[in-house]
């Protein structure tokens, strides 16, 4: 089971009791898909009464099945649950063809907002054609059902089309975030056994051209990627690059002569739609495998329930397709419900920190979904430069706001509510994970009274609970471990190639083997039963909403020839939620002064090269040793206290080398 050493962390983070409550605005509630708490409770009751019947009804109502399913849930091989297993469908058919059939052919599917502010639009009809040609191009290379394809692209219509094209032919995609290093990319290519990589020549971010294809070349040159037969390159910037004859193909050349129609490959509901790598507390990143039917059901349904999506809405999720949020709420969910969405290539601070607010006005965005980190950094920017304060922008098109990826602190929530939502828009604080496929605990915008900093209540059919380490329920008001007691359709199916790890990580025997362990601590309010997430209970960090394992960063550090030992902990950060603090023992004598500064910089860059810039430690402290128990175990809880700059009040009687604490107090 997850390490519980830092469980205490959660209790520290509970903070003061939040007493502010905000009812959903009456006008919003009146038109909402789920209107009022009675409607919410009715759905919950339906799920309680007839769990399988509830999900079967929703799957029939929300998805188009090529072959209807007769069995809803198969628990025979629990925790390897199977949903709608004798049904067949195609995800791309559900996202595209269905819209051509139901009158959305000429509706805008994607408004592409480029880094430099240029805008282009594609209708459902055009996107369908693009995806069909792309899919036919993939087939012409011999790629088909069950093959794995890595997608290493920046935010673009082509990136979304690449995912849809894979889904169309039954290939399983694995998107790797464009900020990951060649080494991280190589590891994922090998683990997935990918037959092809789809990439771009370069990516544009904040006015800068950054390499993509060159990193793919580097990754493949690292070796072990013999399964890769082709690299498909989307031309974005037109920058110079080398194309390997026989292996590399330009996307525009690949699709040029392809027919504009591609019959979808009908797959079983359990067919793996995608693998997405994410960090756990130990070992290499885990390939979280999702199925087709159950995943799409939840992506579509949460668009309706949590986002209250309506035909006239313009939806904007600012995530990247490299993360799960960009899968469920860009590549699949919006299209499964025929919505118009903005796909944004740039960053929130280019050309200035008013970019989000400007873009909302420009495209009349009505539903806006972003990360608390972005909100906090824009609060700061507006404090420094009043010109980019949201007051200067017309945000009248907005009707709903959302947040995701990390806890939102009540102050940031209030700022978002007042300055962006103008006290008119409900905020959905959506708690979920790569593994859950879609929202789990969130207010329903037309029903649930909101409390800043609380993700409130589980969605209907999601049996979330808080238990102790033996799996027993804890009373409201007492913190514990967040679990989900029954399987749900969009849950992780396995870890790619490692079913044992899947079982041990998510369905540990200690909890009886049938409860899904989220890896977060949580507490429910005594009176309302509302959930507040208190932070990870394992060694996973959340920096700017990006998940990272402390062990991955430690492994990267010790791979440097100068480093003897390293321990990484998270430190609370006003903007990024958490920041990475690394304690490092060098093989040489402990550096000080300028030397220490130079070496810290060198190691930070090393980690960026090994994993990617997002994993760079913000702070590096050098010591002659690390605080250890007599049995040699690093005492991370002490390092966490030191990182925060607090005085150690805990019991240090098991610590072998107390003198080391003094040395590690400050940044070198
Ligand atoms: C955290 C992102 C508090 C949590 C969709 C979880 C949150 C991890 C929230 C998953 C939220 C996500 N409030 N914490 N609303 N949303 N988290 O897999 O620790 O990248 O376990 O999925 O982010 O991160 P992941």
XYZ file of C-alpha atoms and ligand atoms in Angstrom:
693
model
C 0.000 0.000 0.000
C 1.021 3.609 -0.400
C 3.614 4.878 2.018
C 1.832 6.481 4.892
C 4.786 8.287 6.357
C 3.574 11.650 5.134
C -0.054 11.151 5.896
C 0.255 13.736 8.612
C 0.822 16.249 5.842
C -2.859 16.187 5.100
C -3.923 17.185 8.547
C -1.603 20.160 8.422
C -3.142 21.253 5.149
C -6.743 21.214 6.294
C -6.484 24.850 7.244
C -9.200 26.864 8.853
C -12.783 25.751 8.560
C -14.262 27.415 5.488
C -17.672 28.841 6.279
C -18.501 30.679 3.068
C -21.143 28.948 0.966
C -22.224 30.043 -2.501
C -25.495 28.774 -3.892
C -25.594 28.162 -7.641
C -26.981 31.311 -9.281
C -30.742 30.856 -9.772
C -30.570 31.674 -13.476
C -27.934 29.015 -13.977
C -29.775 26.404 -11.949
C -32.990 27.039 -13.881
C -31.454 25.891 -17.163
C -29.007 23.277 -15.890
C -28.902 19.625 -16.955
C -28.958 18.636 -13.294
C -31.003 21.328 -11.633
C -31.155 21.482 -7.852
C -29.986 19.045 -5.196
C -33.142 16.938 -5.473
C -32.153 16.064 -9.051
C -28.631 15.180 -7.883
C -29.941 13.002 -5.072
C -32.368 11.288 -7.433
C -29.465 10.247 -9.690
C -27.454 9.049 -6.692
C -30.446 7.066 -5.481
C -30.889 5.471 -8.895
C -27.255 4.320 -8.790
C -27.685 2.959 -5.245
C -30.834 1.102 -6.176
C -29.616 -0.563 -9.345
C -25.952 0.126 -9.977
C -25.643 -1.781 -13.239
C -29.017 -0.587 -14.490
C -27.967 3.001 -13.874
C -24.782 2.701 -15.913
C -26.460 0.652 -18.635
C -29.109 3.317 -19.094
C -26.500 6.062 -19.356
C -24.328 4.061 -21.769
C -27.310 3.461 -24.046
C -28.430 7.087 -23.918
C -25.049 8.720 -24.396
C -23.144 6.514 -26.833
C -23.839 5.049 -30.254
C -23.191 1.332 -30.217
C -22.418 -0.619 -33.374
C -23.349 -3.761 -31.484
C -25.409 -3.187 -28.328
C -24.050 -4.653 -25.102
C -26.072 -7.130 -23.102
C -23.799 -7.340 -20.065
C -23.021 -4.181 -18.110
C -20.329 -5.095 -15.596
C -18.206 -8.207 -15.330
C -16.525 -8.588 -11.951
C -15.276 -12.155 -12.446
C -11.655 -11.149 -12.597
C -11.811 -8.229 -10.156
C -10.030 -5.849 -9.890
C -9.746 -6.291 -13.683
C -13.280 -5.063 -14.217
C -14.928 -5.145 -17.613
C -17.714 -2.822 -18.693
C -20.181 -3.315 -21.543
C -17.854 -6.079 -22.720
C -19.975 -7.654 -25.455
C -20.801 -4.259 -26.962
C -18.919 -2.820 -29.931
C -18.391 0.791 -30.900
C -15.859 3.200 -32.316
C -14.809 6.258 -30.343
C -14.047 8.386 -33.395
C -17.421 7.475 -34.902
C -19.067 8.706 -31.706
C -17.071 11.953 -31.762
C -17.282 12.785 -35.466
C -19.678 10.804 -37.686
C -22.445 11.100 -35.128
C -22.188 14.876 -35.406
C -22.493 14.729 -39.193
C -25.647 12.682 -38.811
C -27.310 14.888 -36.215
C -27.056 18.274 -37.893
C -23.702 19.452 -36.567
C -21.774 18.973 -39.839
C -21.220 22.689 -40.361
C -20.883 23.531 -36.691
C -17.397 24.637 -35.622
C -15.680 21.788 -33.810
C -12.418 23.569 -33.069
C -11.405 27.208 -32.909
C -7.631 27.076 -33.024
C -5.955 29.984 -31.242
C -2.298 29.931 -32.262
C 0.575 31.122 -30.110
C 0.865 34.295 -32.217
C -2.861 35.032 -31.977
C -3.830 33.787 -35.435
C -7.138 31.992 -35.467
C -8.517 29.242 -37.644
C -11.661 27.161 -37.451
C -12.616 23.644 -38.475
C -16.160 22.372 -38.704
C -17.180 18.851 -37.732
C -17.356 17.967 -41.432
C -13.835 19.250 -42.060
C -12.460 17.563 -38.971
C -14.113 14.305 -39.974
C -12.388 14.481 -43.354
C -9.051 15.370 -41.789
C -9.276 12.463 -39.362
C -10.371 10.025 -42.083
C -7.428 10.995 -44.303
C -5.067 10.787 -41.348
C -6.475 7.363 -40.443
C -6.110 6.154 -44.042
C -2.540 7.472 -44.038
C -1.755 5.482 -40.906
C -3.295 2.395 -42.486
C -1.172 2.892 -45.608
C 1.878 2.531 -43.371
C 0.548 -0.776 -42.117
C -0.663 0.567 -38.778
C -3.825 -1.058 -37.511
C -5.933 -2.317 -34.659
C -3.997 -3.010 -31.476
C -0.809 -1.246 -32.613
C 0.580 1.380 -30.271
C 1.346 4.841 -31.602
C 3.200 7.526 -29.685
C 2.005 11.087 -30.203
C 4.591 13.741 -29.306
C 2.989 16.936 -30.515
C 2.100 20.393 -29.370
C -1.414 21.784 -29.113
C -2.883 21.746 -32.597
C -5.852 20.560 -34.615
C -3.461 17.926 -35.991
C -2.650 16.698 -32.470
C -6.329 16.131 -31.754
C -6.794 14.618 -35.223
C -3.886 12.235 -34.572
C -5.621 10.908 -31.451
C -8.951 10.584 -33.242
C -7.281 8.897 -36.237
C -5.750 6.259 -33.964
C -9.124 5.701 -32.322
C -10.706 5.372 -35.749
C -8.486 2.470 -36.790
C -8.357 0.858 -33.353
C -4.708 1.764 -32.730
C -3.913 2.557 -29.104
C -2.291 5.968 -28.703
C 0.039 7.154 -26.044
C 0.486 10.902 -25.989
C 3.743 12.111 -24.477
C 3.733 15.728 -23.297
C 5.917 17.879 -25.580
C 7.947 19.082 -22.597
C 9.378 15.644 -21.824
C 12.993 14.906 -22.658
C 14.351 12.492 -25.251
C 15.062 9.985 -22.501
C 11.529 10.124 -21.084
C 10.185 9.764 -24.603
C 12.446 6.790 -25.320
C 11.329 5.017 -22.124
C 7.684 5.426 -23.110
C 8.292 4.276 -26.701
C 9.971 1.135 -25.389
C 7.415 0.399 -22.695
C 4.510 0.808 -25.127
C 6.289 -1.075 -27.940
C 5.165 1.657 -30.335
C 5.219 1.069 -34.092
C 5.178 4.766 -34.978
C 5.713 8.218 -33.535
C 3.628 11.173 -34.677
C 5.311 14.499 -34.018
C 5.724 18.051 -35.304
C 8.775 19.755 -36.779
C 8.805 22.207 -33.907
C 6.439 23.729 -31.397
C 5.672 27.380 -30.773
C 5.334 28.515 -27.191
C 5.425 32.088 -26.015
C 7.004 33.256 -29.282
C 9.774 30.664 -29.063
C 10.379 27.807 -31.461
C 11.142 24.644 -29.550
C 12.250 21.331 -31.034
C 10.015 18.264 -31.314
C 11.247 16.130 -34.220
C 14.870 16.615 -33.169
C 13.989 15.196 -29.757
C 12.264 12.213 -31.368
C 15.469 11.602 -33.375
C 17.474 11.809 -30.181
C 15.105 9.433 -28.376
C 15.299 6.860 -31.153
C 19.087 7.189 -31.260
C 19.247 6.279 -27.569
C 18.407 2.765 -28.714
C 15.951 0.025 -27.890
C 13.220 1.483 -30.092
C 13.358 -1.149 -32.818
C 9.575 -1.479 -32.917
C 9.274 2.019 -34.431
C 8.933 1.769 -38.186
C 7.825 5.322 -38.991
C 7.976 8.863 -37.736
C 5.190 11.067 -39.075
C 5.934 14.779 -39.025
C 3.414 17.595 -38.993
C 4.882 20.789 -40.429
C 4.149 23.602 -38.004
C 6.966 26.146 -38.243
C 8.768 25.012 -41.380
C 12.069 24.952 -39.488
C 14.999 22.977 -40.846
C 15.175 19.319 -39.939
C 16.607 16.021 -41.029
C 14.261 13.379 -42.446
C 15.470 9.784 -42.335
C 14.755 8.105 -45.658
C 12.379 5.175 -45.395
C 11.424 6.025 -41.824
C 10.252 9.625 -41.678
C 7.231 10.898 -43.570
C 5.617 14.316 -43.749
C 2.018 14.276 -42.619
C 0.881 16.474 -45.539
C 2.464 14.058 -48.015
C 1.061 11.032 -46.240
C -2.516 12.277 -46.365
C -2.430 14.064 -49.735
C -3.737 11.210 -51.848
C -5.839 9.503 -49.195
C -9.583 9.030 -49.595
C -11.725 11.340 -47.480
C -13.698 8.468 -46.032
C -12.385 5.841 -43.640
C -14.729 3.229 -42.301
C -14.328 3.097 -38.535
C -12.870 -0.077 -37.059
C -15.500 -1.453 -34.702
C -13.888 -2.523 -31.484
C -15.035 -4.191 -28.286
C -15.941 -1.792 -25.513
C -12.882 -2.967 -23.575
C -10.458 -2.339 -26.450
C -7.597 -0.154 -25.157
C -8.204 3.386 -26.433
C -5.058 4.821 -24.955
C -2.163 4.455 -22.581
C -1.079 7.537 -20.683
C 2.045 7.495 -18.569
C 1.853 9.025 -15.127
C 3.995 9.041 -12.025
C 3.589 6.793 -9.042
C 5.464 6.748 -5.758
C 8.020 4.236 -6.917
C 9.586 3.006 -10.099
C 9.221 4.206 -13.641
C 6.090 6.010 -14.835
C 3.052 3.774 -15.116
C 1.238 3.264 -18.406
C -2.344 3.854 -17.335
C -4.526 1.920 -19.765
C -8.052 3.053 -20.554
C -10.792 1.196 -22.391
C -12.973 2.603 -25.187
C -16.629 2.372 -24.151
C -16.557 3.155 -20.443
C -14.021 5.937 -20.898
C -15.995 7.695 -23.607
C -19.227 7.360 -21.671
C -17.771 9.265 -18.747
C -16.019 11.884 -20.906
C -19.359 12.636 -22.580
C -21.488 12.454 -19.472
C -19.261 14.688 -17.355
C -19.368 17.271 -20.165
C -23.124 17.312 -19.567
C -23.209 16.989 -15.785
C -20.164 18.923 -14.570
C -19.899 21.401 -17.436
C -23.604 21.622 -18.249
C -22.605 21.800 -21.921
C -25.267 23.221 -24.246
C -25.300 23.467 -28.075
C -24.480 27.198 -28.068
C -21.546 26.973 -25.646
C -17.938 27.705 -26.518
C -15.879 25.464 -24.278
C -12.233 26.111 -23.457
C -10.053 23.730 -21.513
C -6.532 25.149 -21.251
C -4.823 21.807 -20.587
C -2.362 20.159 -22.967
C -3.243 16.970 -24.843
C -0.176 15.472 -23.149
C -2.141 15.201 -19.882
C -5.330 13.348 -19.087
C -7.324 16.588 -18.896
C -6.454 17.213 -22.536
C -7.630 13.706 -23.400
C -11.012 13.744 -21.682
C -11.857 17.422 -22.058
C -10.256 18.318 -25.414
C -9.709 15.266 -27.599
C -12.816 13.274 -26.656
C -15.438 14.765 -24.304
C -16.297 17.968 -26.199
C -16.639 16.171 -29.527
C -18.627 13.313 -28.049
C -21.276 15.918 -27.193
C -20.917 17.982 -30.382
C -19.508 21.076 -28.672
C -17.488 23.949 -30.106
C -14.170 24.297 -28.324
C -11.069 26.463 -28.312
C -7.737 24.674 -28.733
C -4.938 26.926 -27.537
C -1.335 26.576 -28.606
C 0.264 29.241 -26.418
C 0.934 30.051 -22.795
C -1.081 32.233 -20.371
C 1.573 34.955 -20.165
C 2.307 35.612 -23.842
C 2.249 38.252 -25.210
C 1.106 39.313 -21.738
C -0.725 37.964 -18.730
C -4.047 39.142 -20.142
C -3.953 36.451 -22.826
C -6.608 34.190 -21.255
C -9.009 37.075 -20.644
C -8.434 38.505 -24.110
C -9.026 35.098 -25.701
C -12.247 34.528 -23.744
C -13.619 37.728 -25.237
C -12.221 37.040 -28.702
C -14.003 33.707 -29.031
C -16.984 34.340 -26.738
C -15.933 31.508 -24.464
C -18.777 30.476 -22.158
C -17.157 27.629 -20.189
C -13.577 28.033 -19.040
C -11.572 25.247 -17.400
C -8.056 25.808 -16.081
C -5.612 24.931 -13.301
C -5.274 26.685 -9.938
C -1.594 27.339 -10.707
C -2.528 29.382 -13.760
C -5.052 31.349 -11.703
C -2.509 32.051 -8.958
C 0.141 33.198 -11.401
C -2.352 35.504 -13.140
C -3.440 36.952 -9.788
C 0.196 37.855 -9.173
C 0.636 39.262 -12.659
C -2.473 41.449 -12.252
C -1.126 42.751 -8.936
C 2.125 43.761 -10.583
C 0.660 45.164 -13.788
C -2.880 46.570 -13.459
C -3.164 46.661 -17.256
C -3.627 42.881 -17.318
C -6.143 42.854 -14.473
C -9.305 41.043 -15.601
C -11.302 44.215 -14.844
C -9.991 45.558 -18.140
C -11.549 42.761 -20.152
C -15.071 41.995 -21.225
C -15.779 38.568 -19.774
C -19.528 38.732 -20.305
C -19.632 35.562 -22.411
C -18.653 33.356 -19.455
C -21.289 31.328 -17.660
C -19.286 28.584 -15.945
C -15.755 28.194 -14.588
C -13.807 25.107 -13.624
C -10.531 24.106 -12.024
C -8.550 20.901 -12.072
C -5.284 19.237 -11.190
C -4.523 20.383 -7.669
C -6.250 21.805 -4.647
C -7.427 25.383 -5.098
C -6.833 27.560 -2.068
C -9.913 29.520 -0.935
C -8.294 32.913 -1.730
C -7.601 31.921 -5.327
C -11.132 30.489 -5.560
C -12.608 33.802 -4.344
C -10.511 35.798 -6.803
C -11.613 33.544 -9.673
C -15.233 33.757 -8.548
C -15.250 37.565 -8.233
C -12.887 38.754 -10.929
C -13.434 36.202 -13.668
C -16.908 34.882 -12.938
C -18.112 38.290 -11.668
C -20.130 36.387 -9.045
C -22.388 35.155 -11.837
C -20.653 31.921 -12.741
C -20.560 28.770 -10.671
C -17.119 27.189 -10.228
C -16.661 23.446 -10.541
C -13.604 22.329 -8.560
C -13.170 18.953 -10.229
C -11.189 16.309 -8.398
C -10.021 13.412 -10.529
C -6.922 11.603 -11.787
C -5.301 10.093 -14.862
C -6.541 6.763 -13.543
C -10.161 7.811 -13.099
C -10.634 8.898 -16.721
C -12.921 11.786 -15.795
C -14.316 13.858 -12.944
C -15.015 12.046 -9.679
C -15.810 14.594 -6.992
C -17.114 17.967 -8.099
C -20.001 20.326 -7.571
C -22.769 20.135 -10.156
C -23.001 23.742 -11.296
C -26.783 23.985 -11.196
C -27.216 22.047 -7.994
C -24.427 21.927 -5.442
C -23.859 24.851 -3.079
C -20.153 25.677 -3.439
C -17.576 26.029 -0.687
C -14.214 27.540 -1.691
C -11.476 24.910 -1.512
C -13.805 21.917 -1.434
C -14.552 19.663 -4.399
C -17.847 18.995 -2.546
C -19.590 15.708 -3.447
C -19.002 12.658 -5.650
C -20.791 12.514 -8.979
C -23.805 10.178 -9.096
C -22.617 6.573 -9.344
C -19.176 7.319 -7.897
C -18.926 5.556 -4.539
C -16.166 7.645 -3.000
C -15.434 7.221 0.693
C -12.793 7.900 3.307
C -11.301 4.982 5.196
C -8.503 4.240 7.626
C -5.506 2.073 6.826
C -7.458 -1.108 7.443
C -10.183 -0.038 5.036
C -12.775 0.886 7.668
C -14.915 3.974 7.157
C -13.897 6.970 9.202
C -16.526 9.389 10.505
C -17.000 12.782 8.870
C -14.662 15.348 10.317
C -11.834 12.836 10.555
C -9.195 12.655 7.858
C -8.266 9.436 6.097
C -7.550 7.750 2.813
C -9.685 8.474 -0.241
C -11.084 5.349 -1.903
C -13.793 4.422 -4.383
C -15.771 1.420 -3.254
C -17.269 0.256 -6.509
C -15.821 0.075 -10.017
C -16.982 2.744 -12.467
C -16.934 2.672 -16.293
C -14.016 5.050 -16.970
C -11.634 3.573 -14.442
C -8.091 2.478 -15.302
C -8.118 -1.097 -16.639
C -4.528 -2.039 -15.916
C -0.985 -0.744 -16.055
C 0.285 -1.510 -19.520
C 2.318 -4.706 -19.341
C 2.222 -4.843 -15.555
C -1.048 -6.199 -14.113
C 0.606 -7.018 -10.775
C 1.643 -3.423 -10.290
C -1.891 -2.355 -11.150
C -3.302 -4.584 -8.417
C -0.775 -3.569 -5.808
C -0.973 0.155 -6.542
C -4.727 0.576 -6.769
C -6.399 -2.409 -5.126
C -4.046 -3.293 -2.269
C -4.810 -6.351 -0.164
C -4.633 -4.224 2.990
C -7.862 -2.573 1.878
C -9.470 -5.877 0.939
C -8.432 -5.851 -2.735
C -11.691 -4.393 -4.020
C -11.463 -0.720 -3.119
C -9.775 1.680 -5.501
C -7.026 3.559 -3.668
C -6.728 7.059 -5.098
C -3.444 7.949 -3.392
C -4.882 11.116 -1.869
C -5.830 11.951 1.668
C -9.212 13.565 2.253
C -11.602 14.710 4.937
C -15.364 15.193 4.891
C -17.052 18.090 6.559
C -18.987 17.085 9.680
C -22.184 18.831 8.651
C -22.264 18.774 4.884
C -20.269 15.636 4.108
C -18.306 17.713 1.602
C -14.914 16.346 0.604
C -11.706 18.328 0.856
C -8.612 16.767 -0.667
C -5.703 17.126 1.733
C -2.899 16.058 -0.608
C -1.118 12.923 -1.725
C -0.404 10.226 0.830
C 2.410 8.760 -1.239
C 5.633 10.160 -2.644
C 3.985 11.841 -5.590
C 4.481 15.592 -5.989
C 2.086 17.968 -7.668
C 3.934 20.924 -9.160
C 1.755 23.321 -11.158
C -0.762 20.489 -11.443
C 1.883 18.191 -12.964
C 2.330 14.861 -11.274
C 5.848 13.713 -10.550
C 7.347 10.930 -8.475
C 10.064 11.915 -6.029
C 11.859 8.704 -6.932
C 11.999 9.562 -10.635
C 13.717 12.843 -9.837
C 16.052 11.148 -7.366
C 16.995 8.549 -9.982
C 17.708 11.316 -12.475
C 19.937 13.090 -9.947
C 21.949 10.017 -8.974
C 22.461 9.230 -12.653
C 24.742 12.280 -12.691
C 28.371 11.177 -12.195
C 28.913 13.850 -9.527
C 26.067 12.692 -7.288
C 26.379 10.065 -4.569
C 22.912 10.305 -3.081
C 19.765 12.401 -3.410
C 16.413 12.804 -1.702
C 13.591 14.876 -3.107
C 10.632 16.341 -1.243
C 7.822 18.748 -2.008
C 7.683 22.184 -0.463
C 4.504 24.309 -0.375
C 4.652 27.080 -2.984
C 2.341 30.077 -3.331
C 2.107 29.825 -7.092
C 2.869 26.267 -8.151
C 1.175 24.568 -5.181
C 4.261 22.530 -4.484
C 7.854 23.005 -5.559
C 10.666 20.490 -5.779
C 13.404 20.654 -3.158
C 16.348 18.255 -3.598
C 18.868 17.310 -0.917
C 22.044 16.120 -2.576
C 25.237 14.458 -1.396
C 28.058 14.755 -3.918
C 30.902 12.301 -4.372
C 33.244 15.226 -3.836
C 33.364 17.401 -0.712
C 30.250 19.426 0.061
C 30.390 22.580 -2.085
C 29.721 26.031 -0.657
C 29.351 29.596 -1.977
C 29.731 30.135 -5.721
C 30.718 26.524 -6.206
C 27.468 25.332 -4.732
C 25.496 27.753 -6.908
C 27.233 26.572 -10.062
C 26.757 22.897 -9.234
C 23.102 23.424 -8.299
C 22.507 25.028 -11.692
C 24.307 22.182 -13.418
C 22.170 19.587 -11.633
C 18.944 21.437 -12.336
C 19.765 21.442 -16.036
C 20.714 17.803 -15.807
C 17.268 16.886 -14.468
C 15.652 18.924 -17.256
C 17.641 16.914 -19.758
C 16.885 13.587 -18.080
C 13.151 14.034 -17.498
C 12.040 17.424 -18.811
C 12.032 21.042 -17.621
C 8.908 20.463 -15.481
C 10.948 18.207 -13.180
C 13.692 20.746 -12.454
C 14.183 21.140 -8.689
C 13.515 24.709 -7.656
C 15.992 24.351 -4.839
C 19.032 22.155 -4.276
C 20.735 21.821 -0.886
C 24.039 20.059 -0.478
C 24.982 18.029 2.591
C 27.740 15.690 3.700
C 25.015 13.149 4.252
C 21.239 12.792 4.523
C 19.256 12.300 7.735
C 18.915 8.533 8.143
C 17.652 6.017 10.628
C 20.098 3.478 12.035
C 18.885 1.019 9.431
C 19.861 3.496 6.706
C 16.394 4.726 5.724
C 16.221 8.371 4.680
C 13.899 10.298 7.004
C 11.898 12.251 4.483
C 9.508 13.703 6.991
C 12.435 15.624 8.479
C 13.515 16.793 5.052
C 9.997 18.089 4.429
C 10.186 20.177 7.580
C 13.638 21.469 6.641
C 12.486 22.334 3.119
C 9.703 24.470 4.574
C 12.272 26.281 6.719
C 10.498 25.175 9.893
C 12.029 23.979 13.133
C 11.997 20.268 13.725
C 9.721 19.404 16.609
C 9.257 15.738 15.761
C 10.871 12.836 17.485
C 14.392 12.410 16.136
C 15.498 9.654 18.497
C 15.795 7.171 15.612
C 17.981 9.570 13.654
C 21.535 8.363 13.426
C 23.229 11.630 12.462
C 21.351 14.582 14.055
C 24.202 16.994 13.250
C 23.309 16.828 9.576
C 20.047 18.700 10.146
C 21.841 21.965 10.797
C 23.737 21.689 7.516
C 20.615 21.073 5.447
C 18.652 23.989 6.858
C 19.472 26.469 4.167
C 19.900 26.644 0.451
C 23.545 26.567 -0.479
C -4.572 16.142 -7.622
C -5.289 15.376 -13.133
C -7.342 18.655 -5.271
C -4.733 14.933 -6.721
C -6.765 15.404 -13.536
C -4.781 13.789 -7.714
C -6.594 17.545 -7.140
C -3.816 14.236 -8.775
C -7.697 18.012 -7.882
C -4.098 13.628 -10.109
C -8.638 18.874 -7.218
C -6.480 16.744 -9.145
N -8.402 19.159 -5.925
N -6.425 17.863 -5.845
N -9.686 19.395 -7.841
N -7.593 17.503 -9.122
N -5.859 16.775 -7.958
O -3.309 12.240 -12.665
O -3.613 14.823 -5.882
O -2.417 14.494 -13.377
O -4.411 12.552 -7.157
O -4.857 14.072 -13.036
O -3.962 15.657 -8.814
O -3.270 14.186 -11.105
P -3.387 13.724 -12.596
